[in-house]
Coordinates of C-alpha atoms in Angstrom, one line a residue:
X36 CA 79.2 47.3 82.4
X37 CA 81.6 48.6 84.8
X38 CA 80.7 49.7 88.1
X39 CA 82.8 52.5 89.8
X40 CA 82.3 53.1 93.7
X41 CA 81.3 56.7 94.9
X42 CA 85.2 56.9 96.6
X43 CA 87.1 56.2 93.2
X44 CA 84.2 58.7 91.2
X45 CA 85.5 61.2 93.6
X46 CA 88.9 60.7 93.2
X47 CA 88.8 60.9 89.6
X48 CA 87.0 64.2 89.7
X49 CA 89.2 65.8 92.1
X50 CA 92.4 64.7 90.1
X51 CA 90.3 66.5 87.0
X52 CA 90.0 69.6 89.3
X53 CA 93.7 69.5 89.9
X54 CA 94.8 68.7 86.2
X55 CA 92.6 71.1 84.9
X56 CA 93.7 74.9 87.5
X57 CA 97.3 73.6 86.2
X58 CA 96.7 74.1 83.2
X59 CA 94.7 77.0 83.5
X60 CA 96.4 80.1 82.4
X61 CA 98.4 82.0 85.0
X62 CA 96.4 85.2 85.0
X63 CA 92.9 83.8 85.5
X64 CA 93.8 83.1 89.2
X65 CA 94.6 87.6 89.3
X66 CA 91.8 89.4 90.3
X67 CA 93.4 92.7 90.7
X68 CA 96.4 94.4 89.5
X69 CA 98.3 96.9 91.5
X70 CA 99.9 99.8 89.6
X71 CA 101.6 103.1 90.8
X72 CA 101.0 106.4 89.4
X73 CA 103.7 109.2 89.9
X74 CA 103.9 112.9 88.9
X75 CA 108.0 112.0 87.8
X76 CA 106.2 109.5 85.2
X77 CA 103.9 111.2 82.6
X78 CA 102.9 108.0 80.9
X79 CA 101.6 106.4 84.0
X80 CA 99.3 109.4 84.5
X81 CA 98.2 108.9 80.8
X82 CA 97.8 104.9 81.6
X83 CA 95.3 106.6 85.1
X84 CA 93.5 109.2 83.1
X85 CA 92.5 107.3 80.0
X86 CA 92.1 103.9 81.8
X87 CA 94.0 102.1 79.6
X88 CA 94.8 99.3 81.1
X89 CA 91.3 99.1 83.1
X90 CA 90.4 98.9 79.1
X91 CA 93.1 96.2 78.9
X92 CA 92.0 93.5 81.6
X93 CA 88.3 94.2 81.7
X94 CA 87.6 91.5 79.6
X95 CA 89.6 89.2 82.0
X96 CA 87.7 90.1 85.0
X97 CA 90.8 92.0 86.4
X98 CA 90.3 95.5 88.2
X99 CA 93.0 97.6 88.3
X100 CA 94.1 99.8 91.6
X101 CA 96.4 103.0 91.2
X102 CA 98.7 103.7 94.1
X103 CA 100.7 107.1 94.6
X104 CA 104.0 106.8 94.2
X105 CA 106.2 110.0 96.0
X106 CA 109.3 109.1 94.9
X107 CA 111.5 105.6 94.4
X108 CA 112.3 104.7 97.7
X109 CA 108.2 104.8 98.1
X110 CA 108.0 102.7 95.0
X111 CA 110.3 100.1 96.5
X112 CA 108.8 100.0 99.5
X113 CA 105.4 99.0 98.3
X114 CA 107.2 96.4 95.8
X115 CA 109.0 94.7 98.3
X116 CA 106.0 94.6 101.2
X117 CA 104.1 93.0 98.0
X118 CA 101.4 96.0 97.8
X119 CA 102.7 96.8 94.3
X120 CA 102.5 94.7 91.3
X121 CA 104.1 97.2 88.8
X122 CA 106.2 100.2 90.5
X123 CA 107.9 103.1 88.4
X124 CA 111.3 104.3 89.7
X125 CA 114.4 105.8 88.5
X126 CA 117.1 103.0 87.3
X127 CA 119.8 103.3 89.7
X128 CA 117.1 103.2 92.7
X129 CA 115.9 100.1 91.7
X130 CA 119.5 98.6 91.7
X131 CA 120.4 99.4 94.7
X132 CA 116.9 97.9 96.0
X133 CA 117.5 94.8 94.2
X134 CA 121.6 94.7 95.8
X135 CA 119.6 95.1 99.0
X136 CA 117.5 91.8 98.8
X137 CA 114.7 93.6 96.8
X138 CA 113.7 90.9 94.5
X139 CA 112.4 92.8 91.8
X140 CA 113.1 92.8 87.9
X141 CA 112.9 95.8 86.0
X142 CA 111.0 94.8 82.8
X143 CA 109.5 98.0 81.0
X144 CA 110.6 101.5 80.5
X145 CA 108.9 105.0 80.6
X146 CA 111.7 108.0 79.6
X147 CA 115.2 109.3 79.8
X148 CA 114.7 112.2 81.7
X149 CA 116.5 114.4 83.2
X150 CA 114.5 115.2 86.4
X151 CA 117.2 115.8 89.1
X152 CA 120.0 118.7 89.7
X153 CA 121.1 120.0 92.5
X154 CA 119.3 123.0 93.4
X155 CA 119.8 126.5 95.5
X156 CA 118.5 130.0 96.2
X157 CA 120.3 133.1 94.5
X158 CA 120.8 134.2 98.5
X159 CA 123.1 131.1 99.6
X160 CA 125.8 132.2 97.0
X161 CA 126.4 128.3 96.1
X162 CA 127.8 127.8 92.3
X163 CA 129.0 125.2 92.4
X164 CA 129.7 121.3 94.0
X165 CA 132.5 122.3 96.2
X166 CA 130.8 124.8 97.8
X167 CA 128.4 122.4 99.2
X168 CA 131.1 121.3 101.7
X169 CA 129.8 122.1 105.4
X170 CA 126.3 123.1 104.1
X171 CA 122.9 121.3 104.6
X172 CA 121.4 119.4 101.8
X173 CA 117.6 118.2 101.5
X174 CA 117.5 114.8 99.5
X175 CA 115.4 112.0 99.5
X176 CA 117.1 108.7 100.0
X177 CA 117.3 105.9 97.9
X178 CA 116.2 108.0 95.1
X179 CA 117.9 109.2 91.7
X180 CA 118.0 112.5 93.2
X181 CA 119.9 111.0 96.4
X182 CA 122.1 109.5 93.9
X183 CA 123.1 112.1 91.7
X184 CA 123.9 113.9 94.6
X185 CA 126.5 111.2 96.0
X186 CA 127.8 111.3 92.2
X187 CA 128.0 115.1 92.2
X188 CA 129.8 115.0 95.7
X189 CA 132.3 112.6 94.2
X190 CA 133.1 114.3 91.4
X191 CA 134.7 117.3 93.9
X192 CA 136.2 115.5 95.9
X193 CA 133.3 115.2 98.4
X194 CA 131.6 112.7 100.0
X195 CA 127.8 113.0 102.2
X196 CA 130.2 113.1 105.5
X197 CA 130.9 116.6 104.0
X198 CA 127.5 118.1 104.0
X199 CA 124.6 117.9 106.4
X200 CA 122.0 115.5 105.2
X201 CA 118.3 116.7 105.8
X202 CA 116.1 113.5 104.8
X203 CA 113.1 114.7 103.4
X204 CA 110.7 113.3 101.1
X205 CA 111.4 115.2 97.8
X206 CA 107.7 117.7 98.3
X207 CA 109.3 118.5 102.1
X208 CA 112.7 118.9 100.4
X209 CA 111.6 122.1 98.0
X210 CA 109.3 123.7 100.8
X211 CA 112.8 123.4 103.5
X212 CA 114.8 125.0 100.2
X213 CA 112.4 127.6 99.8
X214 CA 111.7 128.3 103.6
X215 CA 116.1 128.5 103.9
X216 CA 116.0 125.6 106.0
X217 CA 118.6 123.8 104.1
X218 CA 121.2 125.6 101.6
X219 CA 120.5 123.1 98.8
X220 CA 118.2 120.5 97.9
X221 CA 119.0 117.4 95.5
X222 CA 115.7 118.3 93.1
X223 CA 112.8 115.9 91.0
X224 CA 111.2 117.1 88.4
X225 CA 107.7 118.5 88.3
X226 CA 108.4 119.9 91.8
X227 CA 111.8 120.8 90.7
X228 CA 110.4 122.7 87.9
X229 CA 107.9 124.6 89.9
X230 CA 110.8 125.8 92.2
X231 CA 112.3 127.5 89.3
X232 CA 109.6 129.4 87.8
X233 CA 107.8 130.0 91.4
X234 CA 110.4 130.7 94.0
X235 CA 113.6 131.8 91.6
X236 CA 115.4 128.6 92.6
X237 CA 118.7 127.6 90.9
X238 CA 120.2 124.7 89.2
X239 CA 123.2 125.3 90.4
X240 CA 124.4 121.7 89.1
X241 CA 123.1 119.7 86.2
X242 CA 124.6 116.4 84.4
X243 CA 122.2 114.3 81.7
X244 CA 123.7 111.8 81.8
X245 CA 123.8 111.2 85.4
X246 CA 120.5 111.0 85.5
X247 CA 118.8 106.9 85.2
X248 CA 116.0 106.0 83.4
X249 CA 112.8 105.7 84.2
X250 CA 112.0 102.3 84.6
X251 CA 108.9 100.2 85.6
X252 CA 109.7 97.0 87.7
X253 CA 107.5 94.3 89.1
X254 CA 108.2 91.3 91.4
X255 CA 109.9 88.3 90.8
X256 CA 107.6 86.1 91.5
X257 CA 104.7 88.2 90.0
X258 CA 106.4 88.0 86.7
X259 CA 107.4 84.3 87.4
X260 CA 103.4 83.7 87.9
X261 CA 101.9 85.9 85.4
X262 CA 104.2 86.5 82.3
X263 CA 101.0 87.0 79.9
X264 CA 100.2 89.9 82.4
X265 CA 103.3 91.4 82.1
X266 CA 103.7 91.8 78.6
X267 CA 100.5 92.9 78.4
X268 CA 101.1 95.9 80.5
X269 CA 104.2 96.8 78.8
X270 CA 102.2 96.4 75.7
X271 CA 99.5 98.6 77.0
X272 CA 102.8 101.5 78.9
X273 CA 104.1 101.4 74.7
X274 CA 100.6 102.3 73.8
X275 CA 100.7 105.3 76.1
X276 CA 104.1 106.3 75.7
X277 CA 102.9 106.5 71.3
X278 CA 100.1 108.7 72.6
X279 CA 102.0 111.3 74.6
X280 CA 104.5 111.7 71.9
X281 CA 101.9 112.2 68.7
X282 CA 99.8 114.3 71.3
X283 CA 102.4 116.9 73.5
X284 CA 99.5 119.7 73.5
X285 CA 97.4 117.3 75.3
X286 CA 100.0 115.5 77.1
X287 CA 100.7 119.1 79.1
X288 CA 96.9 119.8 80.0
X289 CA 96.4 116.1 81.2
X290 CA 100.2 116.4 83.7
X291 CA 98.2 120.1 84.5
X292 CA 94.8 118.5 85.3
X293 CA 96.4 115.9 87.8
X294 CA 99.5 117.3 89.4
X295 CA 97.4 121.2 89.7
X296 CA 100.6 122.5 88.6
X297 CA 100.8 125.8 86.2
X298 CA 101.2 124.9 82.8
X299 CA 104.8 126.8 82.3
X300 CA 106.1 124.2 85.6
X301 CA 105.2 121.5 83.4
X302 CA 106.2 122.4 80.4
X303 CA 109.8 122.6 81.7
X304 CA 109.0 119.5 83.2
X305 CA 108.6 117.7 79.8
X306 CA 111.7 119.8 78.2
X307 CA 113.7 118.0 80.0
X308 CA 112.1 114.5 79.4
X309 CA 112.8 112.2 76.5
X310 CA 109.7 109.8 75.5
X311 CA 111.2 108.7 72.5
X312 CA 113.0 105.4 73.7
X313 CA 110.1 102.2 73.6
X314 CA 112.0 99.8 75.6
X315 CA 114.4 98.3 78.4
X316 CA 117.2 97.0 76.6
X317 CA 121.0 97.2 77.1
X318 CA 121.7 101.2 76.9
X319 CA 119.7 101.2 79.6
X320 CA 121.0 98.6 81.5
X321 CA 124.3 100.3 80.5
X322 CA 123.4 103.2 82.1
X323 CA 122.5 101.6 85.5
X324 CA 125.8 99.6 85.5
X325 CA 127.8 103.0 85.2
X326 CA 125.7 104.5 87.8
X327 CA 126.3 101.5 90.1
X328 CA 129.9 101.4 90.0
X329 CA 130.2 105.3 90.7
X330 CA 127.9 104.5 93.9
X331 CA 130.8 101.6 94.3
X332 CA 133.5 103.8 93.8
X333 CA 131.7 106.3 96.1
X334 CA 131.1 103.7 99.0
X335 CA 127.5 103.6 99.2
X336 CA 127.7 100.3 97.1
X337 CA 130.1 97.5 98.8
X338 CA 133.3 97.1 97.6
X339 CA 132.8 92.7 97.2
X340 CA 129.1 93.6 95.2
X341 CA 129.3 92.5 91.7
X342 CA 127.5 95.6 89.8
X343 CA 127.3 93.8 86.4
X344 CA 126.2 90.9 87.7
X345 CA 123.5 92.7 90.0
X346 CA 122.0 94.3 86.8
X347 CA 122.4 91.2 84.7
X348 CA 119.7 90.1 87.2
X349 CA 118.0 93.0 87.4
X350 CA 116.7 94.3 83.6
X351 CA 114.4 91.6 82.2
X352 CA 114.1 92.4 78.5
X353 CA 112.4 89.8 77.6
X354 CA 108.8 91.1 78.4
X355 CA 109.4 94.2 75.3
X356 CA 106.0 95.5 73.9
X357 CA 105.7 93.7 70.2
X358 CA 108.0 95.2 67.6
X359 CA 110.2 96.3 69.5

């Protein structure tokens, strides 16, 4: 019979150790996933209020923490620092993150809104872009807001050396509106809404299609690591996003209940967002590459960037909910 020393017995079972947490699945090694929340994203206030993806990963061991999410440039933020897993931001936002050394892939979506205009009182006697020129605008930067309003300035002839920037995040950007500390503010949606049916306030300027997607990004290397994860997230995003559309009655007194905004502010909130789209896939990405190249053409992209390319590497569609 053979005899094996104590040193080679120990060898053998640390090699087993090592053989066996390779081939242990990625996600076993998670122990929490972190997961923004955002009044500008009605599923991921269904996903907090229903637990559904606490439902998701309880089996796994995995608790799930919600962090608020003000707007997309706060969404990035915690992505790149690493204190976000999953982040919800507009799609445009996120490219310009990601041009910026962000490294981030958008993998899921959550709607086509249209959650930004530019906005004014009836006092200012603003109508229209032009006569922006010389005034002072409130806008959140590194937003879709912030971006539609570069893409609005454009359009006129206009650029943001023509108007006086007021960098606000987008809550302190209606109250400065509203107070007349600035003539204009570059709007999001529900606050947006709640200017117009509390305070009177204008959309002066509107444009659909200028406005990105909603999209849910994660890091690179969290997606590299944990790909099961992922999917299963985007899986559990689809199941919300089937929920709010079968269930709109409900879907307004839930957005009610958390953001303690009347029911007619959100209401015009939802008008004016599309929940009918399951998936990140190439309209989408579409949609960011024109946005990118009007930020390009408007200088706030560099000329020597290669847009296409940059969102190539951005949208990940290869994490889509099943069936889709």
């Amino acid at each position: 019979m053979t005899q094996f020393s104590p040193k080679f017995s120990r060898r053998l079972i640390l090699s087993a150790t090592a053989l066996m947490a390779l081939a242990a699945p990625a996600f076993a090694q998670v122990k929490e996933i972190r997961v923004d929340w955002a009044t500008y994203s009605p599923l991921s206030l269904v996903l907090k209020e229903k637990k559904l993806l606490e439902k998701e990963f309880a089996a796994d061991g995995i608790a799930i923490r919600w962090v608020f999410s003000a707007g997309s440039n706060k969404a990035l933020e915690f992505l790149n620092a690493g204190s976000l897993d999953f982040g919800s931001t507009a799609g445009a936002a996120a490219l310009i993150g990601k041009i910026n050394g962000n490294p981030i892939k958008s993998i899921g979506l959550y709607s086509r809104p249209e959650w930004t205009a530019l906005v004014t009182r009836p006092d200012t006697g603003i109508t229209k872009i032009s006569d922006l020129k010389g005034k002072s605008v409130a806008v959140t930067r590194g937003t879709d807001p912030h971006i539609f309003l570069v893409r609005a300035l454009d359009s006129a002839g206009l650029t943001e050396k023509d108007v006086r920037l007021v960098l606000l995040q987008h809550p302190d950007g209606k109250t400065a509106l509203i107070r007349k500390d600035v003539d204009a503010w570059a709007g999001l949606d529900p606050i947006m809404a709640q200017a117009e049916v509390e305070d009177g306030a204008q959309l002066f300027y509107r444009n659909a299609a200028a406005n990105t997607w909603g999209v849910l990004n994660t890091r690179e290397d969290f997606a590299k690591q944990n790909p099961g994860i992922v999917r299963r997230v985007n899986q559990v995003y689809e199941e919300a996003r089937q929920w709010a559309v079968q269930n709109k009655a409900e879907l307004t007194k839930l957005l009610v209940a958390e953001t303690k905004l009347p029911e007619a502010v959100i209401a015009k909130q939802l008008e004016r967002t599309d929940l009918s789209n399951a998936t990140i896939d190439g309209k989408v990405a579409e949609t960011i590459q024109e946005a990118g190249l009007a930020l390009q053409k408007a200088g706030v992209i560099k000329a020597d960037v290669d847009v296409k390319a940059a969102v190539s590497s951005l949208v990940d569609t290869s994490f889509a909910p099943k069936g889709q």
